[in-house]
Coordinates of C-alpha atoms in Angstrom, one line a residue:
X691 CA -5.1 -31.6 37.4
X692 CA -2.8 -31.7 40.9
X693 CA 0.2 -29.6 42.1
X694 CA 2.9 -29.3 41.4
X695 CA 5.3 -31.4 39.0
X696 CA 1.6 -33.0 38.0
X697 CA 0.6 -29.5 37.0
X698 CA 3.1 -28.5 35.2
X699 CA 3.3 -31.6 33.8
X700 CA -0.4 -31.0 32.5
X701 CA 0.5 -27.1 31.9
X702 CA 3.2 -28.5 29.1
X703 CA 0.9 -31.0 27.8
X704 CA -1.5 -29.1 26.7
X705 CA 1.2 -26.0 25.7
X706 CA 2.9 -28.8 23.2
X707 CA 1.9 -29.0 19.3
X708 CA 0.1 -32.5 18.6
X709 CA 2.5 -32.6 16.1
X710 CA 4.8 -33.5 18.3
X711 CA 2.3 -35.3 20.5
X712 CA 2.0 -38.2 18.1
X713 CA 4.5 -40.4 18.3
X714 CA 4.3 -40.2 22.2
X715 CA 2.9 -43.4 24.0
X716 CA -0.4 -40.2 24.4
X717 CA -4.0 -41.8 24.2
X718 CA -5.3 -41.9 20.7
X719 CA -8.4 -39.7 22.4
X720 CA -6.5 -37.5 23.6
X721 CA -4.7 -36.8 20.4
X722 CA -7.6 -36.7 18.8
X723 CA -9.3 -33.9 21.2
X724 CA -5.8 -31.5 21.7
X725 CA -5.7 -31.7 17.5
X726 CA -9.5 -30.3 18.0
X727 CA -8.6 -27.6 20.3
X728 CA -6.4 -26.4 18.7
X729 CA -8.0 -26.1 15.5
X730 CA -10.7 -24.1 18.0
X731 CA -8.4 -21.8 18.5
X732 CA -7.2 -20.7 15.1
X733 CA -10.3 -20.6 14.1
X734 CA -11.3 -18.5 16.9
X735 CA -8.0 -16.4 16.1
X736 CA -9.2 -16.1 12.2
X737 CA -12.4 -15.2 12.9
X738 CA -10.9 -12.1 15.7
X739 CA -8.3 -10.9 12.6
X740 CA -11.8 -10.4 10.3
X741 CA -13.7 -8.8 13.3
X742 CA -11.0 -6.6 13.2
X743 CA -10.1 -5.9 9.5
X744 CA -14.0 -5.3 9.2
X745 CA -13.9 -2.0 10.8
X746 CA -14.2 -3.0 14.5
X747 CA -10.0 -2.9 15.0
X748 CA -7.7 -0.2 16.2
X749 CA -6.7 1.4 13.3
X750 CA -2.8 1.3 13.0
X751 CA -0.5 1.9 9.7
X752 CA 2.4 1.2 8.0
X753 CA 3.0 4.5 5.4
X754 CA 5.7 2.7 2.8
X755 CA 5.7 5.7 1.1
X756 CA 7.7 8.1 3.8
X757 CA 8.7 10.9 1.9
X758 CA 13.2 10.4 1.8
X759 CA 13.3 7.7 3.6
X760 CA 11.2 5.2 2.3
X761 CA 10.5 1.8 -0.1
X762 CA 9.8 4.6 -3.1
X763 CA 13.9 6.2 -2.1
X764 CA 15.4 3.7 -1.3
X765 CA 18.5 3.9 -2.6
X766 CA 19.0 -0.6 -3.1
X767 CA 17.0 -3.6 -3.3
X768 CA 18.3 -4.2 0.1
X769 CA 16.7 -1.6 1.4
X770 CA 13.5 -2.4 0.1
X771 CA 13.9 -6.8 1.3
X772 CA 15.0 -4.6 4.8
X773 CA 11.4 -3.2 4.9
X774 CA 9.3 -6.4 3.8
X775 CA 10.5 -8.4 5.9
X776 CA 9.5 -5.4 8.6
X777 CA 6.5 -6.6 7.1
X778 CA 6.0 -9.6 7.9
X779 CA 7.1 -9.4 11.4
X780 CA 4.1 -7.2 11.1
X781 CA 1.9 -9.7 9.8
X782 CA 2.2 -12.3 11.6
X783 CA 1.9 -10.0 15.0
X784 CA -1.5 -9.1 14.1
X785 CA -2.1 -12.4 13.2
X786 CA -1.6 -14.2 16.7
X787 CA -2.1 -11.1 18.4
X788 CA -4.3 -11.3 21.5
X789 CA -6.2 -7.9 20.3
X790 CA -6.5 -8.0 16.4
X791 CA -6.1 -4.2 14.9
X792 CA -7.2 -2.8 11.7
X793 CA -4.2 -2.9 9.9
X794 CA -3.1 -1.6 7.1
X795 CA 0.3 -0.9 4.2
X796 CA -0.1 1.8 2.4
X797 CA 1.3 3.5 -0.5
X798 CA 1.4 -0.7 -1.6
X799 CA 3.1 -0.3 -5.1
X800 CA 7.1 -0.3 -6.5
X801 CA 9.4 -2.1 -5.1
X802 CA 8.0 -2.9 -2.2
X803 CA 5.7 -4.0 -4.3
X804 CA 7.3 -5.9 -7.0
X805 CA 9.2 -7.7 -4.2
X806 CA 5.9 -9.1 -2.5
X807 CA 5.0 -9.9 -5.4
X808 CA 8.0 -12.5 -5.4
X809 CA 7.7 -13.8 -1.9
X810 CA 4.3 -14.7 -2.0
X811 CA 2.6 -11.7 -0.2
X812 CA -1.3 -12.7 -1.5
X813 CA -1.7 -14.7 0.9
X814 CA -1.6 -12.0 4.1
X815 CA -4.8 -12.3 5.5
X816 CA -3.6 -10.4 8.7
X817 CA -3.4 -6.7 7.1
X818 CA -5.0 -5.0 3.8
X819 CA -2.4 -3.6 1.7
X820 CA -4.0 -0.5 -0.4
X821 CA -2.2 1.4 -3.3
X822 CA -3.1 4.6 -2.0
X823 CA -1.1 6.3 0.5
X824 CA -2.1 7.1 4.1
X825 CA -3.3 11.0 3.9
X826 CA -5.6 10.0 0.8
X827 CA -6.9 6.3 2.6
X828 CA -7.9 8.7 6.1
X829 CA -9.1 11.7 6.4
X830 CA -6.4 14.4 8.2
X831 CA -8.1 14.7 11.5
X832 CA -8.3 11.3 12.4
X833 CA -4.2 10.7 11.5
X834 CA -1.5 10.5 14.0
X835 CA 1.7 10.7 13.1
X836 CA 4.5 7.7 14.6
X837 CA 7.6 10.0 15.1
X838 CA 10.8 10.1 18.0
X839 CA 11.2 14.0 17.6
X840 CA 7.1 14.7 18.5
X841 CA 6.5 17.0 22.2
X842 CA 3.7 14.8 22.7
X843 CA 4.1 11.5 24.3
X844 CA 1.1 8.7 23.7
X845 CA -0.7 7.3 27.4
X846 CA -3.8 5.9 25.5
X847 CA -4.7 4.6 22.2
X848 CA -7.8 6.1 21.2
X849 CA -10.0 4.5 18.9
X850 CA -11.3 7.6 16.5
X851 CA -7.4 7.5 15.3
X852 CA -4.3 6.0 13.3
X853 CA -1.8 4.6 14.2
X854 CA 1.0 6.0 11.4
X855 CA 4.3 3.6 11.6
X856 CA 7.2 5.8 9.0
X857 CA 8.1 2.6 6.5
X858 CA 11.6 4.1 7.5
X859 CA 14.2 2.2 5.5
X860 CA 17.2 3.8 6.8
X861 CA 17.9 2.9 10.5
X862 CA 19.9 5.9 11.5
X863 CA 17.7 9.1 13.4
X864 CA 17.4 10.9 10.7
X865 CA 16.6 14.1 12.6
X866 CA 12.8 15.5 12.9
X867 CA 12.6 14.5 9.4
X868 CA 9.8 12.9 10.6
X869 CA 8.2 15.2 12.0
X870 CA 8.1 18.6 10.2
X871 CA 7.3 16.1 7.4
X872 CA 4.0 15.2 9.6
X873 CA 4.0 19.5 10.5
X874 CA 4.3 20.8 7.1
X875 CA 0.8 18.3 7.0
X876 CA -1.1 19.6 8.7
X877 CA -1.1 15.9 10.9
X878 CA -0.9 15.3 14.5
X879 CA 2.2 13.8 16.1
X880 CA 3.1 11.7 19.2
X881 CA 6.3 9.3 20.2
X882 CA 5.8 6.2 22.5
X883 CA 6.3 6.8 26.1
X884 CA 9.5 5.8 26.8
X885 CA 10.1 8.7 29.0
X886 CA 6.4 9.0 30.8
X887 CA 7.0 4.8 31.7
X888 CA 10.8 4.5 32.5
X889 CA 11.8 8.0 34.2
X890 CA 15.3 8.4 34.6
X891 CA 16.4 4.7 32.7
X892 CA 14.8 5.2 30.0
X893 CA 15.7 6.5 26.2
X894 CA 15.9 9.7 25.5
X895 CA 14.5 8.7 21.9
X896 CA 15.1 5.5 20.3
X897 CA 15.1 3.8 17.0
X898 CA 11.8 0.6 16.4
X899 CA 12.0 -1.1 13.6
X900 CA 8.9 -0.8 12.5
X901 CA 7.7 -4.2 13.2
X902 CA 8.8 -3.5 16.2
X903 CA 6.6 -0.1 17.2
X904 CA 3.6 -2.8 15.4
X905 CA 4.0 -5.2 18.5
X906 CA 4.2 -2.5 20.8
X907 CA 1.0 -0.6 19.7
X908 CA -1.0 -4.5 20.0
X909 CA 0.5 -5.2 23.3
X910 CA -1.0 -1.9 24.7
X911 CA -4.1 -3.0 22.4
X912 CA -4.6 -6.3 24.3
X913 CA -3.3 -4.5 28.0
X914 CA -4.6 -1.3 27.8
X915 CA -2.0 0.5 29.5
X916 CA 0.7 -2.0 29.9
X917 CA 2.7 0.7 28.5
X918 CA 5.8 -1.3 30.7
X919 CA 4.6 -5.1 29.7
X920 CA 5.0 -4.1 25.5
X921 CA 8.8 -2.7 26.3
X922 CA 9.4 -5.4 27.8
X923 CA 8.3 -7.8 25.9

């Protein structure tokens, strides 16, 4: 491979999309091999995603029927559209993840499903779309509701649990709402461990988009224990 600039040039070449190299003077045989390797990588990734969805992956779900703040109580099409865009990012993140999750979007019906139908979400292959709610889809003892108001830090992912993200449309903090909602239904709760990992410099509470929470979980799933890396990514 060589050293210094030569090695860097080789690395840059290997990281580029082969389609971008077609107009250069790269050897035809090398270009063909790069295209073949890209296809093999994509096939391996797709196989990993499908294995996860088939039951091998950590269960993560986004619940779209979060009472009071979810898609089914949204006051405008704009709010539903905002949630839909976040879900698009969740699906894309799972499709590319080093370790994909057995991901589901629950309560996939009503306004959010109608918007999705208009935008061809039927092509989403990296997530399960389930009409039932998380409470109907999973045993309650398996559910862990993620809420910034919980006193319990999530320090490691339990493969026997389902980590549920509320599909909250309103971006403002509704203090205590998600915690009360979960407690009223007898669900375990947890929060992302910003305080424990970042110390006094970390936020006491942080409002994150749905896709940001999913991205953090996927990072830790692929790099167990690396919460700092997940927060900084």
